[in-house]
Amino acid sequence: MEIAIKTNVLATNDQLAAQNKDIFHRAGITALNIMGSPGAGKTTLLERTLERLKGQLRVGVIEGDIYTAKDAERIEAHGVPVYQINTGGACHLDAQMVQKALPHFNLAQLDLMVIENVGNLVCPVEFSLGEEYKVVVLSIIEGDDKPLKYPLIFKESTAAVLNKMDLLDFCDVNLVNLKRDILSINPEIKIFEVSSRQQTGLEQWVEWLHTIGKKSG
Amino acid sequence: MHEMSLMASIFDILTRHLEDYPGVTVKKVTLRIGSLTNAVPEALEFCFSAFAQGTVVEGAQLEIIQVPIKIKCRECQQESEPVEFHFRCPGCGSLAVDVTQGRELALESMEVE
Ligand SMILES: Nc1nc2c(ncn2[C@@H]2O[C@H](COP(=O)(O)OP(=O)(O)OP(=O)(O)O)[C@@H](O)[C@H]2O)c(=O)[nH]1
Ligand SMILES: [Mg+2]
Ligand SMILES: [Zn+2]
């Protein structure tokens, strides 16, 4: 006997994500889901960003890590509220983990919630967290073949941060091709070319955060 | 390997449905997986066997229906399948296209005996 089921496998996660989205919305918070390979520079970018947003936007940070609290400690040093989620082996955050993290924040006091996902270019993008925007951080040394190899993360992201631009002359990446492929997958994506180490190109990125992070009403 | 999480959800849904059919064994489970998703069929099969072990699903066949990516143009309404992830309308060249198919991660059906 054949039994029709026709159910979205991610239905439960999507429901919880919708609840998170509602919680963020009611608190007037813009939530970002920052994704990218291990070592792409997500935490470094975030640190440089926090320094620039200080006194202007109130930011909370959720750090996703498989086992450690290293990134959360780096963020804590900047004096912003941070909560560490250890996924205990899982390669991505999910909506339930984020929901459990939210009571650890005074949401009324925040404008922006930045969620740094587990370092991984593949898995996190499938799991909505209730964020308003997905952001992919790609360090250019990872190679210009990455967009076509991992199109979904570029398709679903509103912004792509191309990090480690200071290493452009030291690797064989073709920046023109890299940007062409990203834009062919997602013509509307915003591309920021930055070096989090040398602190270049961060102005436009920070300006974008200002536009999306303003409290509405 | 997020296929492990996907498979956990699949088995949650299967278990819920199986409550209505006590005593049956599952012969086949069918999934619809869009080509734009990151779910790898081999990984799904591996996780399927792992979850099935010791349950009424053990030994069942896993059928994966791959769903190709389709886009629809917002300007001229033409539907097409993008080549090499180029999300652009082949009819009018517009970049204003919506993905209408290819994001599926669905548990379609099961066959029981
Ligand atoms: N040259 C260069 N190095 C950078 C830059 N940004 C980050 N790094 C270095 O890259 C390494 C990884 O940076 P992280 O910020 O920890 O990367 P991450 O993406 O948060 O890594 P995970 O959280 O482990 O996935 C560190 O050694 C950083 O100092 C950059 O713009 N240029
Ligand atoms: Mg990090
Ligand atoms: Zn068209």
Short mmCIF file of C-alpha atoms and ligand atoms in Angstrom, two decimals:
data_model
loop_
_atom_site.label_atom_id
_atom_site.label_comp_id
_atom_site.label_asym_id
_atom_site.label_seq_id
_atom_site.Cartn_x
_atom_site.Cartn_y
_atom_site.Cartn_z
CA MET A 1 0.00 0.00 0.00
CA GLU A 2 1.34 3.41 -0.94
CA ILE A 3 0.76 6.25 1.51
CA ALA A 4 1.11 9.83 0.32
CA ILE A 5 2.87 12.10 2.83
CA LYS A 6 3.95 15.18 0.85
CA THR A 7 5.56 16.99 3.76
CA ASN A 8 8.43 19.46 3.71
CA VAL A 9 11.27 17.82 5.61
CA LEU A 10 12.21 21.17 7.15
CA ALA A 11 8.65 22.07 8.16
CA THR A 12 9.38 21.94 11.90
CA ASN A 13 12.48 24.10 11.57
CA ASP A 14 10.62 26.56 9.36
CA GLN A 15 7.84 26.88 11.95
CA LEU A 16 10.33 27.65 14.72
CA ALA A 17 12.14 30.08 12.42
CA ALA A 18 8.87 31.89 11.78
CA GLN A 19 8.41 32.22 15.55
CA ASN A 20 11.93 33.63 15.91
CA LYS A 21 11.28 36.05 13.09
CA ASP A 22 8.18 37.23 14.90
CA ILE A 23 10.12 37.69 18.16
CA PHE A 24 12.79 39.76 16.35
CA HIS A 25 10.18 41.77 14.55
CA ARG A 26 8.24 42.63 17.68
CA ALA A 27 11.44 43.70 19.45
CA GLY A 28 12.36 45.87 16.45
CA ILE A 29 15.52 43.86 15.84
CA THR A 30 17.11 43.15 12.47
CA ALA A 31 18.69 39.71 12.57
CA LEU A 32 21.59 38.59 10.38
CA ASN A 33 22.74 35.04 9.74
CA ILE A 34 26.45 35.19 8.89
CA MET A 35 27.72 32.11 7.09
CA GLY A 36 30.95 31.02 5.43
CA SER A 37 33.73 28.45 5.43
CA PRO A 38 35.84 27.81 8.52
CA GLY A 39 38.41 30.58 8.70
CA ALA A 40 36.78 32.84 6.10
CA GLY A 41 37.04 35.62 8.67
CA LYS A 42 33.50 35.85 10.02
CA THR A 43 34.55 36.61 13.59
CA THR A 44 37.32 39.00 12.56
CA LEU A 45 34.90 40.92 10.32
CA LEU A 46 32.41 41.02 13.17
CA GLU A 47 35.02 42.35 15.59
CA ARG A 48 36.03 45.16 13.23
CA THR A 49 32.33 45.84 12.62
CA LEU A 50 31.48 46.04 16.33
CA GLU A 51 34.21 48.63 16.84
CA ARG A 52 32.63 50.78 14.14
CA LEU A 53 29.03 50.38 15.32
CA LYS A 54 29.84 51.18 18.93
CA GLY A 55 27.57 53.89 20.28
CA GLN A 56 25.51 53.90 17.09
CA LEU A 57 23.74 50.56 16.83
CA ARG A 58 23.11 48.25 19.76
CA VAL A 59 24.29 44.82 18.67
CA GLY A 60 23.80 41.40 20.21
CA VAL A 61 25.76 38.38 18.98
CA ILE A 62 24.93 34.70 18.93
CA GLU A 63 28.00 32.56 18.25
CA GLY A 64 27.55 29.11 16.78
CA ASP A 65 30.45 26.76 17.30
CA ILE A 66 30.69 23.00 17.29
CA TYR A 67 32.46 22.66 20.64
CA THR A 68 34.36 25.76 21.82
CA ALA A 69 33.64 29.24 23.15
CA LYS A 70 36.66 30.86 21.48
CA ASP A 71 34.69 33.14 19.15
CA ALA A 72 32.28 34.20 21.89
CA GLU A 73 35.26 35.20 24.07
CA ARG A 74 36.63 37.35 21.24
CA ILE A 75 33.26 39.07 20.88
CA GLU A 76 32.78 39.51 24.63
CA ALA A 77 35.99 41.56 24.74
CA HIS A 78 34.13 44.20 22.72
CA GLY A 79 31.61 44.68 25.48
CA VAL A 80 28.53 43.50 23.60
CA PRO A 81 26.03 40.91 24.83
CA VAL A 82 26.98 37.53 23.38
CA TYR A 83 25.60 34.02 23.79
CA GLN A 84 27.47 30.90 22.78
CA ILE A 85 25.62 27.97 21.20
CA ASN A 86 27.58 24.74 21.10
CA THR A 87 25.99 22.48 18.53
CA GLY A 88 27.67 19.40 20.00
CA GLY A 89 28.86 18.14 16.65
CA ALA A 90 26.19 19.48 14.32
CA CYS A 91 27.55 21.35 11.30
CA HIS A 92 24.93 24.12 11.36
CA LEU A 93 22.69 26.13 13.66
CA ASP A 94 18.96 25.53 13.56
CA ALA A 95 15.95 27.59 14.57
CA GLN A 96 15.44 25.73 17.83
CA MET A 97 18.99 26.44 19.03
CA VAL A 98 18.50 30.13 18.30
CA GLN A 99 15.13 30.17 20.04
CA LYS A 100 16.74 28.79 23.20
CA ALA A 101 19.43 31.46 23.00
CA LEU A 102 17.03 34.41 22.82
CA PRO A 103 15.96 34.53 26.52
CA HIS A 104 19.62 35.25 27.37
CA PHE A 105 19.29 38.71 25.80
CA ASN A 106 17.42 41.84 26.75
CA LEU A 107 15.90 42.14 23.29
CA ALA A 108 14.30 45.52 23.91
CA GLN A 109 17.83 46.93 24.22
CA LEU A 110 19.04 45.74 20.81
CA ASP A 111 18.86 47.00 17.23
CA LEU A 112 20.81 44.29 15.50
CA MET A 113 21.28 40.58 16.27
CA VAL A 114 24.21 39.02 14.48
CA ILE A 115 24.24 35.24 14.40
CA GLU A 116 27.59 33.74 13.40
CA ASN A 117 26.84 30.30 12.05
CA VAL A 118 29.13 27.27 12.26
CA GLY A 119 31.98 27.54 9.75
CA ASN A 120 30.61 25.68 6.72
CA LEU A 121 29.71 26.73 3.18
CA VAL A 122 27.16 23.97 2.65
CA CYS A 123 24.87 23.01 5.50
CA PRO A 124 23.84 26.18 7.36
CA VAL A 125 22.03 27.71 4.40
CA GLU A 126 19.34 25.00 4.45
CA PHE A 127 18.25 25.93 7.98
CA SER A 128 16.40 29.17 8.39
CA LEU A 129 16.94 30.73 11.82
CA GLY A 130 14.32 33.45 11.57
CA GLU A 131 16.87 35.98 10.31
CA GLU A 132 15.91 38.81 8.01
CA TYR A 133 19.11 38.60 5.97
CA LYS A 134 21.63 35.92 5.20
CA VAL A 135 25.21 37.08 4.62
CA VAL A 136 27.95 34.93 3.14
CA VAL A 137 31.58 35.68 3.99
CA LEU A 138 34.01 34.26 1.45
CA SER A 139 37.73 34.85 1.73
CA ILE A 140 39.11 35.33 -1.75
CA ILE A 141 41.88 32.78 -1.11
CA GLU A 142 39.22 30.05 -1.12
CA GLY A 143 39.16 30.38 -4.91
CA ASP A 144 36.89 31.77 -7.61
CA ASP A 145 35.27 28.39 -8.24
CA LYS A 146 33.33 28.49 -4.98
CA PRO A 147 30.11 30.24 -6.13
CA LEU A 148 29.36 27.67 -8.84
CA LYS A 149 30.33 24.81 -6.53
CA TYR A 150 28.14 26.08 -3.69
CA PRO A 151 25.46 28.15 -5.45
CA LEU A 152 22.72 27.91 -2.85
CA ILE A 153 24.46 30.01 -0.21
CA PHE A 154 25.05 32.78 -2.78
CA LYS A 155 21.50 32.47 -4.07
CA GLU A 156 19.96 32.88 -0.63
CA SER A 157 22.24 35.61 0.70
CA THR A 158 21.41 39.31 0.51
CA ALA A 159 25.06 40.28 0.83
CA ALA A 160 28.41 38.66 0.07
CA VAL A 161 31.49 39.90 1.89
CA LEU A 162 34.68 39.08 -0.02
CA ASN A 163 37.25 39.10 2.75
CA LYS A 164 41.06 38.99 2.83
CA MET A 165 41.37 41.37 -0.11
CA ASP A 166 44.87 42.15 1.21
CA LEU A 167 45.90 38.72 -0.12
CA LEU A 168 44.74 39.37 -3.69
CA ASP A 169 48.27 39.59 -5.09
CA PHE A 170 49.33 36.41 -3.30
CA CYS A 171 46.76 34.03 -4.75
CA ASP A 172 45.57 33.10 -8.22
CA VAL A 173 41.96 34.10 -7.69
CA ASN A 174 40.31 35.93 -10.60
CA LEU A 175 38.22 38.59 -8.87
CA VAL A 176 36.32 39.51 -12.04
CA ASN A 177 35.22 35.92 -12.60
CA LEU A 178 34.42 35.49 -8.94
CA LYS A 179 32.08 38.48 -8.92
CA ARG A 180 30.59 37.56 -12.31
CA ASP A 181 29.64 34.10 -11.05
CA ILE A 182 28.19 35.42 -7.80
CA LEU A 183 26.06 37.90 -9.74
CA SER A 184 24.90 35.32 -12.27
CA ILE A 185 23.60 33.20 -9.39
CA ASN A 186 22.10 36.18 -7.59
CA PRO A 187 21.86 39.40 -9.61
CA GLU A 188 20.52 41.34 -6.62
CA ILE A 189 23.25 40.44 -4.13
CA LYS A 190 25.34 43.22 -2.59
CA ILE A 191 29.07 42.56 -2.81
CA PHE A 192 31.50 44.11 -0.34
CA GLU A 193 35.26 43.78 -0.90
CA VAL A 194 37.03 44.07 2.42
CA SER A 195 40.15 43.24 4.32
CA SER A 196 39.24 42.71 7.94
CA ARG A 197 42.94 42.57 8.77
CA GLN A 198 43.98 45.79 7.06
CA GLN A 199 40.61 47.34 7.75
CA THR A 200 39.85 48.39 4.20
CA GLY A 201 36.50 48.47 2.45
CA LEU A 202 34.60 48.26 5.72
CA GLU A 203 32.82 51.62 5.32
CA GLN A 204 30.27 50.45 2.74
CA TRP A 205 29.57 47.30 4.72
CA VAL A 206 29.02 49.25 7.93
CA GLU A 207 26.87 51.75 6.05
CA TRP A 208 24.68 48.89 4.81
CA LEU A 209 24.30 47.63 8.39
CA HIS A 210 23.20 51.11 9.39
CA THR A 211 20.49 51.14 6.71
CA ILE A 212 19.10 47.75 7.68
CA GLY A 213 19.62 48.12 11.43
CA LYS A 214 17.61 51.29 12.00
CA LYS A 215 14.68 50.78 14.32
CA SER A 216 11.46 51.14 12.40
CA GLY A 217 9.14 53.24 14.55
CA MET B 1 26.78 16.38 6.83
CA HIS B 2 23.46 18.07 7.54
CA GLU B 3 21.83 15.04 5.91
CA MET B 4 21.84 13.51 9.40
CA SER B 5 19.55 16.34 10.62
CA LEU B 6 17.38 16.03 7.53
CA MET B 7 17.05 12.30 8.08
CA ALA B 8 16.13 12.82 11.75
CA SER B 9 13.25 15.04 10.58
CA ILE B 10 12.26 12.50 7.94
CA PHE B 11 12.08 9.76 10.55
CA ASP B 12 10.04 12.01 12.88
CA ILE B 13 7.49 12.49 10.10
CA LEU B 14 7.54 8.79 9.15
CA THR B 15 7.00 7.76 12.78
CA ARG B 16 4.04 10.11 13.11
CA HIS B 17 2.43 8.65 9.99
CA LEU B 18 3.20 5.05 10.97
CA GLU B 19 1.16 5.44 14.18
CA ASP B 20 -1.92 5.13 11.95
CA TYR B 21 -0.71 1.80 10.51
CA PRO B 22 0.27 -0.47 13.40
CA GLY B 23 2.00 -3.72 12.49
CA VAL B 24 3.19 -2.75 9.03
CA THR B 25 6.72 -2.81 7.68
CA VAL B 26 7.97 -0.13 5.32
CA LYS B 27 9.11 -1.28 1.87
CA LYS B 28 9.97 2.01 0.25
CA VAL B 29 10.35 5.67 1.13
CA THR B 30 10.27 8.32 -1.59
CA LEU B 31 11.88 11.76 -1.31
CA ARG B 32 11.76 14.71 -3.70
CA ILE B 33 15.07 16.58 -3.61
CA GLY B 34 15.59 19.80 -5.57
CA SER B 35 18.85 20.27 -7.46
CA LEU B 36 19.44 23.65 -5.82
CA THR B 37 19.54 22.11 -2.35
CA ASN B 38 22.76 20.86 -0.81
CA ALA B 39 21.45 17.42 0.08
CA VAL B 40 23.69 14.75 -1.42
CA PRO B 41 21.84 11.53 -2.40
CA GLU B 42 24.70 9.23 -1.27
CA ALA B 43 24.78 10.93 2.12
CA LEU B 44 21.00 10.67 2.41
CA GLU B 45 21.20 6.95 1.65
CA PHE B 46 23.89 6.43 4.26
CA CYS B 47 21.88 8.30 6.91
CA PHE B 48 18.69 6.49 5.89
CA SER B 49 20.25 3.08 6.60
CA ALA B 50 21.63 4.33 9.90
CA PHE B 51 18.23 5.61 11.09
CA ALA B 52 16.32 2.60 9.72
CA GLN B 53 18.35 0.06 11.65
CA GLY B 54 16.23 -1.83 14.17
CA THR B 55 12.98 -0.13 13.09
CA VAL B 56 10.11 -1.17 10.81
CA VAL B 57 11.89 0.82 8.11
CA GLU B 58 14.96 -1.43 8.14
CA GLY B 59 15.62 -2.89 4.69
CA ALA B 60 13.29 -0.44 2.94
CA GLN B 61 14.35 1.06 -0.38
CA LEU B 62 15.04 4.79 -0.50
CA GLU B 63 13.89 6.38 -3.74
CA ILE B 64 15.16 9.89 -4.45
CA ILE B 65 13.41 11.88 -7.15
CA GLN B 66 15.74 14.69 -8.28
CA VAL B 67 13.82 17.85 -9.14
CA PRO B 68 15.60 20.10 -11.67
CA ILE B 69 15.86 23.86 -11.12
CA LYS B 70 13.26 25.95 -12.91
CA ILE B 71 12.99 29.71 -13.10
CA LYS B 72 10.18 32.01 -14.24
CA CYS B 73 10.78 35.44 -15.71
CA ARG B 74 9.00 38.33 -14.01
CA GLU B 75 9.10 40.36 -17.24
CA CYS B 76 7.95 37.91 -19.94
CA GLN B 77 6.69 35.02 -17.77
CA GLN B 78 8.80 32.47 -19.67
CA GLU B 79 9.77 29.37 -17.71
CA SER B 80 13.17 27.77 -18.23
CA GLU B 81 15.87 25.62 -16.69
CA PRO B 82 19.02 27.63 -15.92
CA VAL B 83 22.30 26.41 -17.36
CA GLU B 84 25.23 26.35 -14.90
CA PHE B 85 23.32 28.34 -12.29
CA HIS B 86 22.89 31.36 -14.55
CA PHE B 87 19.70 32.83 -13.24
CA ARG B 88 18.75 34.86 -16.29
CA CYS B 89 15.75 34.57 -18.63
CA PRO B 90 16.83 33.00 -21.94
CA GLY B 91 13.85 34.65 -23.63
CA CYS B 92 14.33 38.35 -22.86
CA GLY B 93 17.62 38.38 -20.95
CA SER B 94 16.01 39.73 -17.79
CA LEU B 95 17.69 39.03 -14.45
CA ALA B 96 14.37 39.37 -12.65
CA VAL B 97 13.61 35.69 -12.37
CA ASP B 98 12.05 33.64 -9.58
CA VAL B 99 13.03 30.11 -8.70
CA THR B 100 9.85 28.05 -9.09
CA GLN B 101 11.36 24.62 -8.61
CA GLY B 102 14.56 23.07 -7.28
CA ARG B 103 14.39 23.93 -3.55
CA GLU B 104 12.34 20.84 -2.64
CA LEU B 105 13.27 18.77 0.39
CA ALA B 106 10.10 16.77 0.68
CA LEU B 107 9.02 13.44 2.05
CA GLU B 108 6.73 12.35 -0.75
CA SER B 109 5.36 8.94 0.23
CA MET B 110 5.98 5.57 1.79
CA GLU B 111 5.05 2.09 0.71
CA VAL B 112 4.05 -0.28 3.52
CA GLU B 113 3.06 -3.93 3.76
N1 LIG C 1 45.13 38.17 5.66
C1 LIG C 1 43.94 38.24 6.25
N2 LIG C 1 43.63 37.41 7.24
C2 LIG C 1 42.42 37.49 7.83
C3 LIG C 1 41.45 38.45 7.43
N3 LIG C 1 40.35 38.29 8.16
C4 LIG C 1 40.60 37.27 9.00
N4 LIG C 1 41.84 36.78 8.81
C5 LIG C 1 42.50 35.69 9.53
O1 LIG C 1 41.88 34.47 9.18
C6 LIG C 1 41.87 33.57 10.29
C7 LIG C 1 40.45 33.08 10.58
O2 LIG C 1 39.65 34.20 10.97
P1 LIG C 1 38.32 34.05 11.82
O3 LIG C 1 37.73 35.40 11.94
O4 LIG C 1 38.56 33.28 13.07
O5 LIG C 1 37.45 33.15 10.83
P2 LIG C 1 35.99 32.54 11.05
O6 LIG C 1 35.30 32.58 9.73
O7 LIG C 1 35.30 33.22 12.17
O8 LIG C 1 36.31 31.03 11.43
P3 LIG C 1 35.37 29.92 12.12
O9 LIG C 1 34.50 30.62 13.11
O10 LIG C 1 36.30 28.96 12.73
O11 LIG C 1 34.56 29.32 11.01
C8 LIG C 1 42.47 34.34 11.44
O12 LIG C 1 43.83 33.97 11.55
C9 LIG C 1 42.32 35.78 11.04
O13 LIG C 1 43.32 36.62 11.59
C10 LIG C 1 41.83 39.35 6.35
O14 LIG C 1 41.06 40.22 5.92
N5 LIG C 1 43.07 39.19 5.81
MG MG C 2 34.39 32.45 13.86
ZN ZN C 3 11.95 36.99 -19.83
#
